[in-house]
Amino acid sequence: MFGMLMQGFVTSLEVFGLTLLGAVPLGVVIALGRLSKFTPLRLITQLYISIMRGTPLMLQMFAVFFMPYYVFGIKTGAGFKFTACIIAFIINYAAYFAEIYRSGIQSMPTGQYEAAQVLGYSPSQTFFRIILPQVIKRILPAMGNEIITLIKDTSLAFSVGVAEMFTTSKALVASQRTMVPFMIAAAIYWVTCLFIEFCLSRAEKKLGYYHD
């Protein structure tokens, strides 16, 4: 039983890790588009964020999974389930991360930019060397909440047939007629979230030298 649950947990971690790997940098790009002075780009990113945050993640997974066939007439194999799941998770979480980034960037005092300009920094140097480190410190608690939510949201992958830990535990409960698999799965989710909280807490302390 435990071995099967751990196999499902590995799949959950794959969904979690690949989502972060794609959504964290994509969120930066979307946030910069959201802050752009080019109106069409700003409106497009606003619409994207609105749709991603305003519709269920499960529905987005269905849309990504069925779109190749119903829109383009392309038949996909069984292996596409996992790919569709990852794509949906990335585009969904990138929208949430983008809004967190945007709030952090906009919270920076104007004087930071003016001081950097006086010192001869270019806009890109100002952003990456001065603004971004301080923004990371400010947004870390909010990012932490989303990351913890993500590890639990991996259970939604079952909707497109990805056998992660929740799906495995549900199958074990049905076959063995015991609630123990659910209890073990809950404990694994909890311990994982505790570990993530610990890592984020250490990161906040390391960034403590950036004072407001």
Coordinates of C-alpha atoms in Angstrom, one line a residue:
M1 CA 0.0 0.0 0.0
F2 CA 2.7 2.5 1.1
G3 CA 4.8 1.7 -2.0
M4 CA 1.9 2.5 -4.3
L5 CA 1.2 5.7 -2.5
M6 CA 4.8 6.7 -2.8
Q7 CA 4.7 6.1 -6.6
G8 CA 1.7 8.4 -6.8
F9 CA 3.5 10.9 -4.6
V10 CA 6.4 10.9 -7.0
T11 CA 3.9 11.8 -9.8
S12 CA 2.5 14.6 -7.6
L13 CA 6.0 15.9 -7.0
E14 CA 6.7 15.9 -10.8
V15 CA 3.5 18.0 -11.4
F16 CA 4.6 20.3 -8.6
G17 CA 8.2 20.7 -9.7
L18 CA 7.4 21.2 -13.4
T19 CA 4.7 23.7 -12.6
L20 CA 7.1 25.8 -10.6
L21 CA 9.8 25.5 -13.2
G22 CA 7.4 26.9 -15.9
A23 CA 5.1 29.2 -13.9
V24 CA 7.7 31.2 -12.0
P25 CA 9.5 32.6 -15.0
L26 CA 6.3 32.9 -17.1
G27 CA 4.8 34.8 -14.3
V28 CA 7.6 37.4 -14.5
V29 CA 7.0 37.8 -18.2
I30 CA 3.2 38.2 -17.7
A31 CA 3.7 40.7 -14.9
L32 CA 6.0 42.9 -17.0
G33 CA 3.4 42.7 -19.8
R34 CA 0.7 43.7 -17.2
L35 CA 2.9 46.8 -16.3
S36 CA 3.7 47.7 -19.9
K37 CA 2.9 51.1 -21.2
F38 CA 2.0 49.5 -24.5
T39 CA -1.8 49.4 -24.1
P40 CA -2.6 46.4 -26.3
L41 CA -0.1 44.2 -24.5
R42 CA -1.3 45.4 -21.1
L43 CA -5.0 44.7 -22.0
I44 CA -4.1 41.2 -23.4
T45 CA -2.3 40.3 -20.2
Q46 CA -5.1 41.7 -18.1
L47 CA -7.6 39.5 -20.0
Y48 CA -5.3 36.4 -19.7
I49 CA -5.0 36.9 -15.9
S50 CA -8.7 37.5 -15.6
I51 CA -9.6 34.3 -17.4
M52 CA -7.0 32.1 -15.6
R53 CA -8.1 33.3 -12.2
G54 CA -11.8 33.4 -13.0
T55 CA -12.2 29.8 -14.3
P56 CA -11.6 26.5 -12.5
L57 CA -8.2 24.9 -12.9
M58 CA -10.0 21.6 -13.6
L59 CA -11.9 23.2 -16.5
Q60 CA -8.6 24.6 -17.9
M61 CA -7.1 21.1 -17.8
F62 CA -10.1 19.7 -19.8
A63 CA -9.7 22.6 -22.3
V64 CA -6.0 21.9 -22.8
F65 CA -6.6 18.1 -23.0
F66 CA -9.4 18.2 -25.6
M67 CA -8.4 21.3 -27.6
P68 CA -6.0 19.5 -30.0
Y69 CA -8.8 17.2 -31.2
Y70 CA -11.9 19.4 -31.1
V71 CA -10.2 22.5 -32.4
F72 CA -7.4 21.2 -34.6
G73 CA -8.5 17.7 -35.3
I74 CA -5.3 16.2 -33.9
K75 CA -5.5 12.9 -32.1
T76 CA -3.4 12.6 -29.0
G77 CA -2.1 9.5 -27.3
A78 CA -2.4 8.5 -23.6
G79 CA 0.9 10.2 -22.9
F80 CA -0.6 13.6 -23.6
K81 CA -2.6 13.4 -20.3
F82 CA 0.4 14.3 -18.3
T83 CA 1.5 17.0 -20.8
A84 CA -1.9 18.6 -20.8
C85 CA -2.0 18.6 -17.0
I86 CA 1.4 20.3 -16.8
I87 CA 0.5 23.0 -19.4
A88 CA -2.8 23.8 -17.6
F89 CA -1.1 24.0 -14.2
I90 CA 1.7 26.3 -15.6
I91 CA -0.6 28.8 -17.4
N92 CA -3.0 28.8 -14.3
Y93 CA -0.3 29.4 -11.7
A94 CA 1.6 31.9 -13.9
A95 CA -1.4 34.2 -13.7
Y96 CA -1.4 34.1 -9.9
F97 CA 2.3 34.6 -9.7
A98 CA 2.2 37.5 -12.1
E99 CA -0.2 39.4 -9.9
I100 CA 2.0 38.8 -6.9
Y101 CA 5.0 40.0 -8.8
R102 CA 3.1 43.0 -10.0
S103 CA 2.1 44.0 -6.5
G104 CA 5.6 43.6 -5.3
I105 CA 7.1 45.7 -8.1
Q106 CA 4.5 48.5 -7.7
S107 CA 5.1 48.6 -3.9
M108 CA 8.7 49.8 -4.5
P109 CA 9.3 53.5 -3.7
T110 CA 9.9 55.7 -6.7
G111 CA 13.1 56.9 -5.0
Q112 CA 14.7 53.6 -5.6
Y113 CA 14.5 54.1 -9.3
E114 CA 15.6 57.7 -9.1
A115 CA 18.6 56.9 -7.0
A116 CA 19.6 54.1 -9.5
Q117 CA 19.3 56.6 -12.4
V118 CA 21.5 59.1 -10.6
L119 CA 24.1 56.3 -10.0
G120 CA 24.1 55.6 -13.8
Y121 CA 22.3 52.3 -13.7
S122 CA 20.4 51.2 -16.9
P123 CA 16.7 50.2 -16.5
S124 CA 17.6 46.5 -16.7
Q125 CA 20.4 46.9 -14.2
T126 CA 18.1 48.8 -11.9
F127 CA 15.4 46.1 -12.1
F128 CA 17.7 43.0 -11.7
R129 CA 20.3 44.4 -9.2
I130 CA 18.2 46.8 -7.0
I131 CA 14.5 46.2 -7.4
L132 CA 14.2 42.4 -7.9
P133 CA 16.0 41.3 -4.7
Q134 CA 13.8 43.6 -2.6
V135 CA 10.7 42.5 -4.5
I136 CA 11.5 38.8 -3.8
K137 CA 11.7 39.5 -0.1
R138 CA 8.3 41.3 -0.1
I139 CA 6.4 38.7 -2.1
L140 CA 7.9 35.6 -0.5
P141 CA 5.0 35.1 2.0
A142 CA 2.4 35.5 -0.7
M143 CA 4.4 33.2 -3.0
G144 CA 4.7 30.7 -0.2
N145 CA 0.9 30.5 0.1
E146 CA 0.5 29.8 -3.6
I147 CA 3.3 27.2 -3.5
I148 CA 1.6 25.4 -0.6
T149 CA -1.7 25.5 -2.4
L150 CA 0.0 24.1 -5.5
I151 CA 1.2 20.9 -3.7
K152 CA -2.4 20.3 -2.7
D153 CA -3.8 21.2 -6.1
T154 CA -1.8 18.4 -7.7
S155 CA -4.6 16.2 -6.6
L156 CA -6.7 17.8 -9.4
A157 CA -4.6 16.0 -11.9
F158 CA -6.9 13.0 -11.6
S159 CA -9.4 14.9 -13.7
V160 CA -7.4 14.1 -16.9
G161 CA -6.4 10.6 -15.8
V162 CA -3.0 11.4 -14.2
A163 CA -2.5 8.9 -11.4
E164 CA -1.0 11.1 -8.7
M165 CA -1.2 10.3 -4.9
F166 CA -4.8 11.2 -4.4
T167 CA -6.0 9.0 -7.3
T168 CA -3.9 6.2 -6.0
S169 CA -5.2 6.5 -2.4
K170 CA -8.8 6.7 -3.7
A171 CA -8.3 3.4 -5.7
L172 CA -6.8 1.7 -2.6
V173 CA -9.7 2.8 -0.4
A174 CA -12.1 1.4 -3.0
S175 CA -10.3 -1.9 -3.3
Q176 CA -9.3 -2.5 0.3
R177 CA -12.3 -0.9 1.9
T178 CA -10.3 1.0 4.5
M179 CA -9.7 4.7 5.1
V180 CA -6.0 4.1 5.9
P181 CA -4.7 5.1 2.4
F182 CA -6.5 8.5 2.8
M183 CA -4.9 9.0 6.2
I184 CA -1.4 8.2 4.9
A185 CA -1.9 10.5 1.9
A186 CA -3.1 13.3 4.2
A187 CA 0.0 12.8 6.4
I188 CA 2.3 12.9 3.3
Y189 CA 0.7 16.1 2.0
W190 CA 1.0 17.7 5.5
V191 CA 4.6 16.8 6.0
T192 CA 5.4 18.1 2.5
C193 CA 3.7 21.4 3.3
L194 CA 5.7 21.6 6.6
F195 CA 8.9 21.1 4.7
I196 CA 8.0 23.8 2.1
E197 CA 7.1 26.2 5.0
F198 CA 10.5 25.5 6.6
C199 CA 12.4 26.2 3.3
L200 CA 10.5 29.4 2.8
S201 CA 11.1 30.5 6.4
R202 CA 14.9 29.9 5.9
A203 CA 14.7 31.9 2.6
E204 CA 13.0 34.8 4.3
K205 CA 15.7 34.9 7.0
K206 CA 18.5 34.9 4.3
L207 CA 16.8 37.8 2.6
G208 CA 16.5 39.7 6.0
Y209 CA 19.3 42.1 5.1
Y210 CA 16.9 43.8 2.6
H211 CA 15.1 46.2 4.9
D212 CA 12.2 48.4 3.8

